[in-house]
Every structure is written in structure tokens, then in C-alpha cells.
Coordinates of C-alpha atoms in Angstrom, one line a residue:
Chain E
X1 CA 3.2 -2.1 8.4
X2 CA 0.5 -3.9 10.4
X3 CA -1.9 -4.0 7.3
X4 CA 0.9 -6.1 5.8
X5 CA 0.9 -8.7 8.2
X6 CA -2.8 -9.1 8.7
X7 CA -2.4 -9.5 4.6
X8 CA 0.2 -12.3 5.1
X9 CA -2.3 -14.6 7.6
X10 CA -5.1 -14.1 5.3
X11 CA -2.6 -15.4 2.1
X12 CA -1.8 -18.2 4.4
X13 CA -5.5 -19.0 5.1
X14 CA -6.5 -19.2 1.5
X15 CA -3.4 -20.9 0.2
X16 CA -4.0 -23.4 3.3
X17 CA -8.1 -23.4 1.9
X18 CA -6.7 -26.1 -1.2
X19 CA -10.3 -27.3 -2.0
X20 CA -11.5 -23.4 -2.7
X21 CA -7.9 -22.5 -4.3
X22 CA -8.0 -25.5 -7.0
X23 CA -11.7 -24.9 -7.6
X24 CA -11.1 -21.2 -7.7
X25 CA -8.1 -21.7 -10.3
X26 CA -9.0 -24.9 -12.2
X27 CA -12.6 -24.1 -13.0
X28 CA -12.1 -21.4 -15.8
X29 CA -9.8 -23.8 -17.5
X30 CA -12.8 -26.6 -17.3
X31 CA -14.9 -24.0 -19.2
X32 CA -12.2 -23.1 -21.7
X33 CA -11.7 -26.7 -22.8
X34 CA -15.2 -27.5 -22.9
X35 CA -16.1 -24.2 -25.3
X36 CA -13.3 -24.8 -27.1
X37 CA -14.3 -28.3 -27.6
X38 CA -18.1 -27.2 -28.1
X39 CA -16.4 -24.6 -30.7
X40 CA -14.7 -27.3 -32.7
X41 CA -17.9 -28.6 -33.5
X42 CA -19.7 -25.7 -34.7
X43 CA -19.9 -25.5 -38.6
X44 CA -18.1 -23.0 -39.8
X45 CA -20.4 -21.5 -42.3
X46 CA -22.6 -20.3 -38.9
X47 CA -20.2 -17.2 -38.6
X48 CA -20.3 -17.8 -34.7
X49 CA -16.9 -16.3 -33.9
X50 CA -17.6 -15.8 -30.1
X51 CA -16.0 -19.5 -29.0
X52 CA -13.0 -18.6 -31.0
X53 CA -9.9 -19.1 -28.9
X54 CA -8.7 -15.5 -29.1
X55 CA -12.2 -13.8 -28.5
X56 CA -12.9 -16.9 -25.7
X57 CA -10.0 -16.6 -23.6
X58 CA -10.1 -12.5 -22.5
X59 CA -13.8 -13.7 -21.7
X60 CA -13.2 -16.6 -19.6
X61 CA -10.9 -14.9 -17.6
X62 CA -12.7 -12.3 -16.8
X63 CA -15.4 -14.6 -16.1
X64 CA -13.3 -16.7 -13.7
X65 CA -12.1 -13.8 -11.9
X66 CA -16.0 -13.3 -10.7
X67 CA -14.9 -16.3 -8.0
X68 CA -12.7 -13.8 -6.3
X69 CA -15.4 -11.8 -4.8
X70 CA -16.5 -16.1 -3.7
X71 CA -13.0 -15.8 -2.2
X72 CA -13.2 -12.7 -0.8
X73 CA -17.0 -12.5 0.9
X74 CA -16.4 -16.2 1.8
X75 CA -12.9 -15.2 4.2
X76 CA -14.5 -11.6 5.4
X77 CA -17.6 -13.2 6.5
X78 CA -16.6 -16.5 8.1
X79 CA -13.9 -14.0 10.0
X80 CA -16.8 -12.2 11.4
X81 CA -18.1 -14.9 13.2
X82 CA -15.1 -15.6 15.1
X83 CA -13.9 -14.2 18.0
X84 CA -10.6 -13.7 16.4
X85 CA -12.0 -10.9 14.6
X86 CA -13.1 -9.3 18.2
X87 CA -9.7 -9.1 18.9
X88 CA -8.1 -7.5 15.9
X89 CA -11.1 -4.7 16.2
X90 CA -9.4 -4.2 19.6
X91 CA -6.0 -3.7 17.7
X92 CA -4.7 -0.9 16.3
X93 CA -5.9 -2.0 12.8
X94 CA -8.0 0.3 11.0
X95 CA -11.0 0.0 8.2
X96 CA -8.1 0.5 5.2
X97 CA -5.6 -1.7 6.7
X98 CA -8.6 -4.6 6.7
X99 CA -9.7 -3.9 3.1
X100 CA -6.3 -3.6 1.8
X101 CA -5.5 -6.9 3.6
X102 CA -7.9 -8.6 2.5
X103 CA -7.5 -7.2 -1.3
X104 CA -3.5 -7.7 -1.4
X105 CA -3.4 -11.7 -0.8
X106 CA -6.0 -11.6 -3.8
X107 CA -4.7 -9.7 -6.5
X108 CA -2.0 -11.9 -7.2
X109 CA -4.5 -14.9 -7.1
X110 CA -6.6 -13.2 -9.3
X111 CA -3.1 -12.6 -12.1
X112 CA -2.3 -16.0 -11.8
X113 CA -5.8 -17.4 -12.5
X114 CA -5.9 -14.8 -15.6
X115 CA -1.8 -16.0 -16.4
X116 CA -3.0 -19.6 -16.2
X117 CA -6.4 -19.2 -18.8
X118 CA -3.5 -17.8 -21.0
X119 CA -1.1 -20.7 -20.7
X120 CA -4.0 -23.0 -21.0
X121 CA -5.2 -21.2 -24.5
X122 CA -2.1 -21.8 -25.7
X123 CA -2.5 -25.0 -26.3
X124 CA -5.5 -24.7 -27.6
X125 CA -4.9 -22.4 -30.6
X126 CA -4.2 -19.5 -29.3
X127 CA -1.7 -17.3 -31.1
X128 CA 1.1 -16.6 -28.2
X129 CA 1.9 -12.5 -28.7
X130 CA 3.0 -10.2 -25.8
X131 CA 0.0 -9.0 -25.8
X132 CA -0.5 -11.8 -23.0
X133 CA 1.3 -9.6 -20.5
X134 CA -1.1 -6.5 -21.2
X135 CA -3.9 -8.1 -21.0
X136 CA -2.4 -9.5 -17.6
X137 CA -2.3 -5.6 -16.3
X138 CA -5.8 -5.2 -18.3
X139 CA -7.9 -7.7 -16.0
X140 CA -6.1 -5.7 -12.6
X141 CA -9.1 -3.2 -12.6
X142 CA -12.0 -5.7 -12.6
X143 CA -10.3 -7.9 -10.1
X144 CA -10.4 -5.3 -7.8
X145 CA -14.1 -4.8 -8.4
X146 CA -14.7 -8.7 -8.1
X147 CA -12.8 -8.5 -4.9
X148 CA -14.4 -5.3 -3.6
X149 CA -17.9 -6.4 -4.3
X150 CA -16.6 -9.6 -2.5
X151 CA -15.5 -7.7 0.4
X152 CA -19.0 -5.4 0.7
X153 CA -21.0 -8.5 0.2
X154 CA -19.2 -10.6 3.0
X155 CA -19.1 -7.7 5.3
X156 CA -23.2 -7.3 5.3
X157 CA -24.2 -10.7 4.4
X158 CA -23.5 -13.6 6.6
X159 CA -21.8 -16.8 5.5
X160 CA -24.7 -18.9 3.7
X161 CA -25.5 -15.6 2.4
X162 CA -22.8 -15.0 0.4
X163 CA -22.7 -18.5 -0.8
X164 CA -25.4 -17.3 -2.9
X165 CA -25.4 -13.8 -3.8
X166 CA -21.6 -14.1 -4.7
X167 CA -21.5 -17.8 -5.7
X168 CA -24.5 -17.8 -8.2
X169 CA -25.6 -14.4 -8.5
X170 CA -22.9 -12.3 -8.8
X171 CA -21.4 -15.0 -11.4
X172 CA -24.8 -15.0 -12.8
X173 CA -24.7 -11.9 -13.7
X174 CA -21.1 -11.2 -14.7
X175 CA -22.0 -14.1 -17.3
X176 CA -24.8 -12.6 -18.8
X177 CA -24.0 -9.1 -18.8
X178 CA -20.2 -9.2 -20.1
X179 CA -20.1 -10.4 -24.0
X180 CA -18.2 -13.6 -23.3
X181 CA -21.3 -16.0 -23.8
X182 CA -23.4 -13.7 -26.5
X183 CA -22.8 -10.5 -27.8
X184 CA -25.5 -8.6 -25.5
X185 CA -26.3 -5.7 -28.6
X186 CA -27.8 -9.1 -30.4
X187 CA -30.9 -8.8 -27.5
X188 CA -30.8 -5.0 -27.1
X189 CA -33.4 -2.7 -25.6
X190 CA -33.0 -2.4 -21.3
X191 CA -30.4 -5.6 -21.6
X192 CA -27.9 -3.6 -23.5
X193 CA -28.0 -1.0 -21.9
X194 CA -27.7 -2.7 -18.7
X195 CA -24.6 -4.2 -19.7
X196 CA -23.0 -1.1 -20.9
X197 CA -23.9 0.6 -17.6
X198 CA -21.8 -2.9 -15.5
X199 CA -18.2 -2.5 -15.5
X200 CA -18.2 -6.6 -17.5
X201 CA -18.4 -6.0 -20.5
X202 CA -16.2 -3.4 -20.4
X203 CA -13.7 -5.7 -18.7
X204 CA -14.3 -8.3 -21.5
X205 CA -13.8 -6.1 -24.1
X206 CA -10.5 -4.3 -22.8
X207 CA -9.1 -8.0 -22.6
X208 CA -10.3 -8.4 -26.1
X209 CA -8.4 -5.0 -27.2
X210 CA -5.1 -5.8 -25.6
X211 CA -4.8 -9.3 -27.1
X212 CA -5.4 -8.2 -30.8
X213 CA -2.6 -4.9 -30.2
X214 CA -5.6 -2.6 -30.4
X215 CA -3.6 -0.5 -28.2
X216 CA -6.1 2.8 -28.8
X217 CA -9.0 0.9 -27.7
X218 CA -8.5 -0.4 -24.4
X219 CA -8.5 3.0 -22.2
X220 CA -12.1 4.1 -23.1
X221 CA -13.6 0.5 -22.2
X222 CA -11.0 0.3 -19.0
X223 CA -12.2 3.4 -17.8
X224 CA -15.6 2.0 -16.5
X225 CA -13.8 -0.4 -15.2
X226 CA -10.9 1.6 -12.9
X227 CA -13.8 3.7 -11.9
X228 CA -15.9 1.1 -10.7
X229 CA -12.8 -0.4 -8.9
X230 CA -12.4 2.7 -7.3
X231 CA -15.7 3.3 -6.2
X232 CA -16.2 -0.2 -5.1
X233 CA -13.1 0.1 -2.8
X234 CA -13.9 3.1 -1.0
X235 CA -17.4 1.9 -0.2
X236 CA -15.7 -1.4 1.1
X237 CA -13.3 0.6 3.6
X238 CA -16.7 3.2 4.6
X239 CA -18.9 -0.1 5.1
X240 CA -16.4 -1.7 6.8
X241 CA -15.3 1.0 8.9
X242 CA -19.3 1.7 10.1
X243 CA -19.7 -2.2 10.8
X244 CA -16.5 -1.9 13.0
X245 CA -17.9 0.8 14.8
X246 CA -20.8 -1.1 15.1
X247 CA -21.8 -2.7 18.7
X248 CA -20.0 -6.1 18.8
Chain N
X1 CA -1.4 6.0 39.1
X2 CA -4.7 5.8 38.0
X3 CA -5.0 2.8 35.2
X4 CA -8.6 3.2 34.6
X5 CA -11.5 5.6 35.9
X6 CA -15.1 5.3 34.4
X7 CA -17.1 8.4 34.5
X8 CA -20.8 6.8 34.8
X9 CA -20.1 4.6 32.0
X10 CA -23.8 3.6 30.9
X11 CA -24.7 1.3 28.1
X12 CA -28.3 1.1 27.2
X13 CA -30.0 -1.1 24.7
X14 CA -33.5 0.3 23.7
X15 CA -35.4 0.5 26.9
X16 CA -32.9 -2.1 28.8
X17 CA -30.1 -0.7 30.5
X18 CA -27.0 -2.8 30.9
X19 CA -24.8 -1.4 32.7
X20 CA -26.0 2.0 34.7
X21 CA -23.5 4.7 35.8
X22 CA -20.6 2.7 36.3
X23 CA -17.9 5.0 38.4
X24 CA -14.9 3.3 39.0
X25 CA -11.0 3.3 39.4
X26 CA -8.4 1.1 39.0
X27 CA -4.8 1.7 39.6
X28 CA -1.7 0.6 37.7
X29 CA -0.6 -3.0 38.3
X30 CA -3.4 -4.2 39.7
X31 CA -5.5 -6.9 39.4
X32 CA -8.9 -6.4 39.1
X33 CA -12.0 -8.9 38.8
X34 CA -15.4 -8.1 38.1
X35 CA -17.6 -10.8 39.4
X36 CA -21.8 -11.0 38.3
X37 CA -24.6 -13.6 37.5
X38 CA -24.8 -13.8 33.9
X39 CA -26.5 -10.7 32.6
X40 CA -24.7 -8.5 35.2
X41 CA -23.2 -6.2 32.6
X42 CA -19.8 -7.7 33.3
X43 CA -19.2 -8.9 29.1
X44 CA -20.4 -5.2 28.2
X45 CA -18.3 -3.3 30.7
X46 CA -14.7 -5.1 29.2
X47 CA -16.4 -4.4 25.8
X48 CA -17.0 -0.4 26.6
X49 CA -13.5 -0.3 27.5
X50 CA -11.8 -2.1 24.6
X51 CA -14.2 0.1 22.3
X52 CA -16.0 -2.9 20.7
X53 CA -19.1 -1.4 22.2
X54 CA -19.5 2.5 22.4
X55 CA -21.0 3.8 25.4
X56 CA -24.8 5.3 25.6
X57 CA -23.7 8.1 28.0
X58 CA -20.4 8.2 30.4
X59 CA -16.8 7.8 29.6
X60 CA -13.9 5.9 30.6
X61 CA -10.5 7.1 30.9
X62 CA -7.2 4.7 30.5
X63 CA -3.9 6.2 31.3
X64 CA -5.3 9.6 29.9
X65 CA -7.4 8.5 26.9
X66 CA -11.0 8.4 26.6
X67 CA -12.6 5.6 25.2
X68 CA -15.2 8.0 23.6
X69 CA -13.0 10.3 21.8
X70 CA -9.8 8.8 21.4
X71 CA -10.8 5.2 20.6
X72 CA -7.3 4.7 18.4
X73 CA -5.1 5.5 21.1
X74 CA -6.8 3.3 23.6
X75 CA -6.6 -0.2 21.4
X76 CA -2.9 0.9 21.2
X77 CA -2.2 0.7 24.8
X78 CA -5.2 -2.5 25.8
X79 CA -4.9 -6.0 24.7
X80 CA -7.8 -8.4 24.9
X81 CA -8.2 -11.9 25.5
X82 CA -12.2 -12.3 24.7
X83 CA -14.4 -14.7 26.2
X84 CA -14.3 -17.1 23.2
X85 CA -11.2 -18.3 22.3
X86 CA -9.6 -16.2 19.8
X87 CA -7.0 -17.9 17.8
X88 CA -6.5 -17.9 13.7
X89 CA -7.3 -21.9 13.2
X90 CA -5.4 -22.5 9.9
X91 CA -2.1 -20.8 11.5
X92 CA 0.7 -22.7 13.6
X93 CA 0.9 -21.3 17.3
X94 CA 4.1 -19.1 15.9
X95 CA 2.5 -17.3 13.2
X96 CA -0.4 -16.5 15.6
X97 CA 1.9 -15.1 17.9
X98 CA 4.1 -13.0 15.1
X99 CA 1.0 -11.7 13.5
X100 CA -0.2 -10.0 16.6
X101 CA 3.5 -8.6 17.2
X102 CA 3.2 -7.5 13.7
X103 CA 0.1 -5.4 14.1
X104 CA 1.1 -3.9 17.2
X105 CA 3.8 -2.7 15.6
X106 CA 7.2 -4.7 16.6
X107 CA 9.8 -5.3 13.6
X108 CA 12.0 -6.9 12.2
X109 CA 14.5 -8.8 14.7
X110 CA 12.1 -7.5 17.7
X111 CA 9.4 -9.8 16.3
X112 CA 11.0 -12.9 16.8
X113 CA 12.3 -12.1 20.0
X114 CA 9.0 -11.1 21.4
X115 CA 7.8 -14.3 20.1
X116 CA 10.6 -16.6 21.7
X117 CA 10.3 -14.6 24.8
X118 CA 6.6 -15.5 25.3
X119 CA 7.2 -18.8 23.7
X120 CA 9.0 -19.7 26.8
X121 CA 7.0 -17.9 28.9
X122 CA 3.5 -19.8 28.1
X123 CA 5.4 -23.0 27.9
X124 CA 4.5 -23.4 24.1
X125 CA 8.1 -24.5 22.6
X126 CA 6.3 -27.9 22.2
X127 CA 3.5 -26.8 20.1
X128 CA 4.9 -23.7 18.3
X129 CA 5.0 -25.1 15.1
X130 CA 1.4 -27.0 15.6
X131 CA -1.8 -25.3 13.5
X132 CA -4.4 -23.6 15.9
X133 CA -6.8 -25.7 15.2
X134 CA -5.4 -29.3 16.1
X135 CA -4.8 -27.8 19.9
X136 CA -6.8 -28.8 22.8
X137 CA -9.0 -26.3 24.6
X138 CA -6.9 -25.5 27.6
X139 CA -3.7 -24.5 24.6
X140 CA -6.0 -22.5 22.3
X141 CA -6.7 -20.2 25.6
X142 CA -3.7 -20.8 26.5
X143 CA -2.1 -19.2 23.3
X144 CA -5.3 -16.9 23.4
X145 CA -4.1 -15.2 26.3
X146 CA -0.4 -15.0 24.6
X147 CA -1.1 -13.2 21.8
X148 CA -3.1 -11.1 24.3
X149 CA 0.4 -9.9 26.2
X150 CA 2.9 -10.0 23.1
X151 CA 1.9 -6.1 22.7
X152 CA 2.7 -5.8 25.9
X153 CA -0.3 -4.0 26.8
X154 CA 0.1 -1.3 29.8
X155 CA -4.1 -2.7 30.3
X156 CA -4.8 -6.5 30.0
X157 CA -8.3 -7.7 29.7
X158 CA -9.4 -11.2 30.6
X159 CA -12.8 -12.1 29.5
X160 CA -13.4 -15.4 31.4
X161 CA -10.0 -16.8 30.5
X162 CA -10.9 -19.7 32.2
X163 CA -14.0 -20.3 30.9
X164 CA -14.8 -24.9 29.5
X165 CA -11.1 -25.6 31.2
X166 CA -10.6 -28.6 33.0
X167 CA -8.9 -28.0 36.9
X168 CA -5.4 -28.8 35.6
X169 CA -5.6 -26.2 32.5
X170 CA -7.3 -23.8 34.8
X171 CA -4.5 -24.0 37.6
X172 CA -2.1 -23.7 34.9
X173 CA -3.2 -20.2 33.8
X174 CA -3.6 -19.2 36.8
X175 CA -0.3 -19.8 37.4
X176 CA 0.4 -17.7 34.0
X177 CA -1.9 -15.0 35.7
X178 CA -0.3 -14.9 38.8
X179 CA 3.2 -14.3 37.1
X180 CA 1.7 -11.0 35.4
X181 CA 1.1 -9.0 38.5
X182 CA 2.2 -5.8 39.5
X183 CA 3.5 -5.5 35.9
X184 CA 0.6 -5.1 34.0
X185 CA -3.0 -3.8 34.9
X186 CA -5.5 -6.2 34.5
X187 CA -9.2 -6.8 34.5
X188 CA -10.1 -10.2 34.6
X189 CA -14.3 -11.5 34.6
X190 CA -15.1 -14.4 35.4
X191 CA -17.5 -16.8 37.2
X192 CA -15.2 -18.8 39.3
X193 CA -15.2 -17.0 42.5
X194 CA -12.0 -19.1 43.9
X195 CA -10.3 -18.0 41.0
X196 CA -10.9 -14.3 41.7
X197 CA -10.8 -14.8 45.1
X198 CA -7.2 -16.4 44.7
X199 CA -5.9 -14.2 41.8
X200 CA -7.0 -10.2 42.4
X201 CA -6.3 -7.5 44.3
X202 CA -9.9 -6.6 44.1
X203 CA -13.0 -7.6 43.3
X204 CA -15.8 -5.7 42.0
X205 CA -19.2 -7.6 42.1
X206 CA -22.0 -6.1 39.4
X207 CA -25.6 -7.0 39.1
X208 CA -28.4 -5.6 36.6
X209 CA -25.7 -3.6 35.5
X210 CA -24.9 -2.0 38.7
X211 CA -21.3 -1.8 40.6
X212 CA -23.0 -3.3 44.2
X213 CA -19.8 -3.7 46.1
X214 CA -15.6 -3.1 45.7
X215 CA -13.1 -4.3 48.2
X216 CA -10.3 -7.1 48.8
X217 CA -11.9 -10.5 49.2
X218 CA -11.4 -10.0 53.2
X219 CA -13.2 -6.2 52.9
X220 CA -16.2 -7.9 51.3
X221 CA -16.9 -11.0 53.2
X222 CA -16.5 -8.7 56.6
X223 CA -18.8 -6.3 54.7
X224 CA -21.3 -8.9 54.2
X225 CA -20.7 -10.3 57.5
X226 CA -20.3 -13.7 55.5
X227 CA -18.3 -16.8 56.9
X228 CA -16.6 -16.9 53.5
X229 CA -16.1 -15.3 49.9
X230 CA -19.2 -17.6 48.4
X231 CA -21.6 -16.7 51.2
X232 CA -20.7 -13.0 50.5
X233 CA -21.1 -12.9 46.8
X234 CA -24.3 -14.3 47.2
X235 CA -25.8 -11.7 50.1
X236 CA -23.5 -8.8 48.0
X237 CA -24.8 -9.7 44.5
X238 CA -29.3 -9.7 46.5
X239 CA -28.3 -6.3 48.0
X240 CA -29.2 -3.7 45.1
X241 CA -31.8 -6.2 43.6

């Protein structure tokens, strides 16, 4: 299996990356403890429910998994400007075999990061059910679209590029458009409809679902979500597989 | 046998044609060099036939597979050590060399012994466990050129392998050249023209994308009527200008 071992260098380059890795991993927990402590401070006769650990947490790590497709754009496209990459498009590896490479080493980043938000919660109030676990399996789908997007982005955009559009605008807009920070019906109009449309919310809300054991909710909000993942993947392998064939 | 045989491979970028019905033929085992000023059409050439870079018209056939229509089958049988030296930084000289076994397809117990074997080969027992990136030029092309032949390509290319060496790490691969002969076919380009004097079989000598002259280094100097190889690069090279 030749995609295996191209996935094996690329899980050595980011778990060799520590800066990115702890940055990648530690920053949802820095935005759990400072909500929660923000939280704490918020009267309770407001009736703001949003910061509450157990609606905070399936948010956050949803939210944190948006620095995969960082991850993801910032390894395809810094590979692309090495010669390194000149010679595996000489190899036998094909489009798949570079998408799923890149995608493998990532996905179990992207379950620890999620595992770790849980363990984290804990701690601060969180009522420990194994629920946890689903809501493990739950976040799979839009880790594959953070990582797709990351892997479309860094194959058409160069380095600095996707510093931006995957470092502040793709976060950017997973924060606004996913219910973690607001609830996005409270605006209404174009905006919530614009969020229904993106697979976030639908991702947060899933998360929400498997936590609190409502079991019957989770596949009509996942749906959006797998079929984004989906589509986002097969574009990745087609828009990789034409920039391949593309004059080096 | 016939290794490789273009069919008047041309590449053409807008109105500027790079390389212009290239016919040649190489045979298996030998040692070929292609020899130009810059912008001869030499890069583009080793690119046509490694598929990086699809041809505008023309073909190129190696060991019975066209580069056109059977682009899979020819990066299974071609290795390629590009100009630049290309090496995965953050991993040690081993894992370089085990991931490109890997992907050519050698397992389990075969890896390792392909990697020892070439290990020894290069000289690299030293450094095996170093990372990429803390090696000195001549190593990186050294290694470069490595994971180049641990597929154990039936057609090696050499993009300047010697390219920013000092004399020492340029003697050295030579050296590592010279030992592959007459097993493996390769094409080497490069700009030192003692090194393709000393190291090929032949030598083909392009300019403005044309193929001006093939021959041993003897052929072309008595060709050019040249007192040595220099003198008859330089009067070859003018000829279709």
C-alpha cells in the first residue's frame, strides 16, 4: 500500500511540526477555559445558556477542528514548492493515494483534539456520560470537511495564501456561521439561512444531540455534514489530480 | 534493446517552442547525456519523459510504453533524481529511503533490505539515522540520487545531479555513477562537460530546443573537427543557430 506510506511521512512531518501541533491542539482548550471563565460571570437571570459547559464544549470542538484544514493546506502547499513533490508525481502515486494521505495522518489528530476538549470539560463541569464517545464518531464527518477544504485550498493557493484564507477566513467563518458563539436564528434573514446552507452548524448541533442522548436527532443534522464531507473529498482528489497533470 | 525512442517529441509554450521534433534513441544500459546552454530544452525533455510535462505533439516510447497514453506504467518503470535536491527535510536519511521503497511497492522484509543494500552502496551507514535537513549539500544529492535507484528503475534520470557540488562531492558521485552502468539506462543533463565527457556513452548536445549533434565524445570532437570536447561543444552547440 504505497498511499499508506506516503500517509506515515506526512504523520511524521506534522508530529515533527511541535509549534503547529501544540498550537493546533492547545488552542480550543485556551477558548474553553476562557468562556467558561467569561460564563461564570454572567448573571444568571440573563437566560444566556450558550457558554454553558455542555452546550460550549460540542461547539468548541467543532470550532477547533476548523485548524485542521490550517494543517492540512499549510503541509499540501508548502509540499508543492519542493522538488520532493516533483519526484513523487513521477512515482506511481496517484490523485487518491495523495488525498487519502494527506487525510489519514489527520483524522486521528482531529479525534484527539475533539477527545481532549472533552477531557478538558470535565473539569470544568461537564457532566461525564458515554455520550463522550459518540460525539467522538459525531465530529468524524466535519473533520473530513475541515481537512478537505484544507487540502483544495492548499492545492490552488500558495503558502502565504493559505495562511489567510484557511487561517482567518475559513475560522472566521466556521465561527460565525455554526451556533457556538450566538444562536444564528437570533439575526435571521440571508444569515440564517446561510448558516443552514454550511455544513457548521449542522456539525455543532449533531455534537450538541449526541452529548444530551438525543439519539433521534443527530442523523438529520449529520447528514449535511457527511454530504459535504463527501463532496469536498471528491473535489480534492479531481483538483488534485488536474493540478498533477498540470505542466510542472 | 531499445530503452527509449522519441517520436518528434515537441513541447510548445504559446508561441515559443522548446523543444522541436526531438527523434531519438537510446538503448538499454546506456548512458546517455544531453548537454545545452541554458534554455536548450534539456530540463523539458527529462520532464516529457518522466510525464511531469505532457507533450504538445510527438511521443516517447520506454521499453514499450508511451508517455502520452500510458503515463502510469511509465513512472512505474523511471525513477527521477530532479534538478533540485529532492529529499523530505523533517525525515532521517532511512525513512527517506523506506518511503520511496514503500511507494514503489517493495514489502515487508524486502524494504529493509533494499534499504541496507543501498545504505551501503551510497556510503550512508554514517548518516542513516540523521534528519534530511541537517545534511550538507553534496549528502542531500547524494541521498537524492538513492532514493532515485531504490525502485530499481529499468530508466534512471539525472537532472544535473551534480549541480552547487564542490569537486570532492562531485568526484564522489561520479564515482556512484560510474558503478551504475551497463545495469541501468540512464539519462543524465548537465552542464559540466568533463563530467559527461568522462561518464556517458553518448552525448547528445541540444540548442533552442533542437537535437544538433549525437555521438561518443571522440565522434563529436572529429565531427567538429575540434582539438578537444570543449572546443566541439561550442562549434556543435553555433551550428543549427
Amino acid at each position: 500500500m504505497n498511499m499508506l506510506a506516503f500517509a506515515t511521512r506526512n504523520t511524521k512531518e506534522i508530529l515533527r511540526d511541535l509549534l503547529t501541533l501544540l498550537f493546533g491542539l492547545g488552542f480550543p482548550i485556551i477558548l474553553l477555559l476562557l468562556l467558561s471563565a467569561i460564563n461564570a460571570g454572567i448573571p444568571e437571570e440573563v437566560g444566556n445558556t450558550m457558554f454553558e459547559i455542555q452546550n460550549l464544549t460540542p461547539g468548541i470542538t467543532v470550532f477547533g477542528l476548523s485548524f485542521m484544514s490550517l494543517f492540512a493546506s499549510m503541509l499540501i502547499s508548502k509540499d508543492r514548492t519542493t522538488s520532493f513533490i516533483l519526484r513523487l508525481f513521477t512515482s506511481p502515486l496517484r490523485a487518491s493515494d495523495y488525498i487519502l494521505g494527506y487525510t489519514l495522518p489527520l483524522l486521528p489528530m482531529a479525534v484527539i483534539q475533539t477527545a481532549i476538549c472533552y477531557i478538558v470539560s470535565l473539569f470544568l463541569g461537564f457532566e461525564f456520560n458515554i455520550n463522550i464517545l459518540l460525539a467522538l464518531v459525531v465530529n468524524i464527518p466535519i473533520s473530513v470537511v475541515f481537512i478537505s477544504l484544507g487540502l483544495l485550498f492548499g492545492t490552488v493557493l500558495n503558502e502565504k495564501a493559505v495562511g489567510g484564507i484557511c487561517g482567518a477566513l475559513l475560522t472566521n467563518l466556521s465561527a460565525w456561521f455554526s451556533n457556538i458563539w450566538f444562536d444564528t436564528g437570533l439575526v435571521g434573514g440571508w444569515f440564517e439561512t446561510v448558516a443552514d446552507i454550511l455544513p457548521f452548524s449542522h456539525a455543532v448541533n449533531a455534537g450538541r444531540y449526541a452529548v444530551a442522548g438525543d439519539y433521534s436527532q443527530i442523523m438529520p443534522e449529520l447528514i449535511w455534514v457527511i454530504v459535504y464531507a463527501v463532496v469536498l473529498t471528491v473535489t480534492a482528489v479531481i483538483v488534485f489530480s488536474i493540478s498533477m497533470k498540470k505542466d510542472k | 534493446m531499445t530503452a527509449i525512442k522519441t517520436e518528434n517529441l515537441t513541447k510548445k509554450y504559446k508561441d515559443k517552442t522548446v523543444v522541436n521534433n526531438l527523434n531519438l534513441e537510446i538503448k538499454e544500459g546506456e548512458l546517455f547525456a544531453l548537454l545545452g546552454v541554458n534554455g536548450a530544452g534539456k530540463s523539458t525533455t527529462i520532464k516529457m519523459l518522466t510525464t511531469l510535462v505532457t507533450p504538445t505533439s510527438g511521443d516517447a516510447i520506454l521499453f514499450g510504453k508511451s508517455i502520452v497514453s500510458d503515463r502510469q506504467a511509465v513512472k512505474e518503470i523511471t525513477s527521477v533524481s530532479p534538478q533540485e535536491t529532492a529529499v523530505a527535510l523533517n525525515l532521517t536519511v532511512k525513512e527517506n529511503l523506506q518511503l520511496m521503497a514503500k511507494i514503489y511497492g517493495f514489502k515487508g522484509s524486502q524494504v529493509n533490505e533494499k534499504v541496507s543494500e543501498i545504505i551501503t552502496e551510497f556510503d550512508l551507514e554514517e548518516i542513516e539515522k540523521s534528519k534530511a535537513k541537517t545534511l550538507s549539500g553534496g549528502w542531500q544529492r547524494r541521498l537524492s540520487i538513492a532514493m532515485a535507484l531504490i525502485s530499481e528503475p529499468k530508466i534512471l534520470f539525472l537532472d544535473e545531479p551534480t549541480l552547487g557540488l564542490d569537486v570532492l562531492a562531485r568526484r564522489e558521485l561520479w564515482e556512484q555513477i560510474e558503478k551504475l552502468k551497463g545495469n541501468t539506462t540512464i539519462i543524465l543533463t548537465t552542464h559540466y562537460l568533463e563530467e559527461a565527457e568522462s561518464l556517458s556513452d553518448r552525448i547528445g548536445i541540444m540548442n533552442k530546443g533542437v537535437l544538433n549533434a549525437v555521438g561518443t565524445a571522440n565522434e563529436l570532437i572529429e565531427r567538429a573537427e575540434a582539438k578537444d570536447f570543449e572546443e566541439a561543444f561550442v562549434k556543435l552547440s553555433k551550428e543549427a543557430v
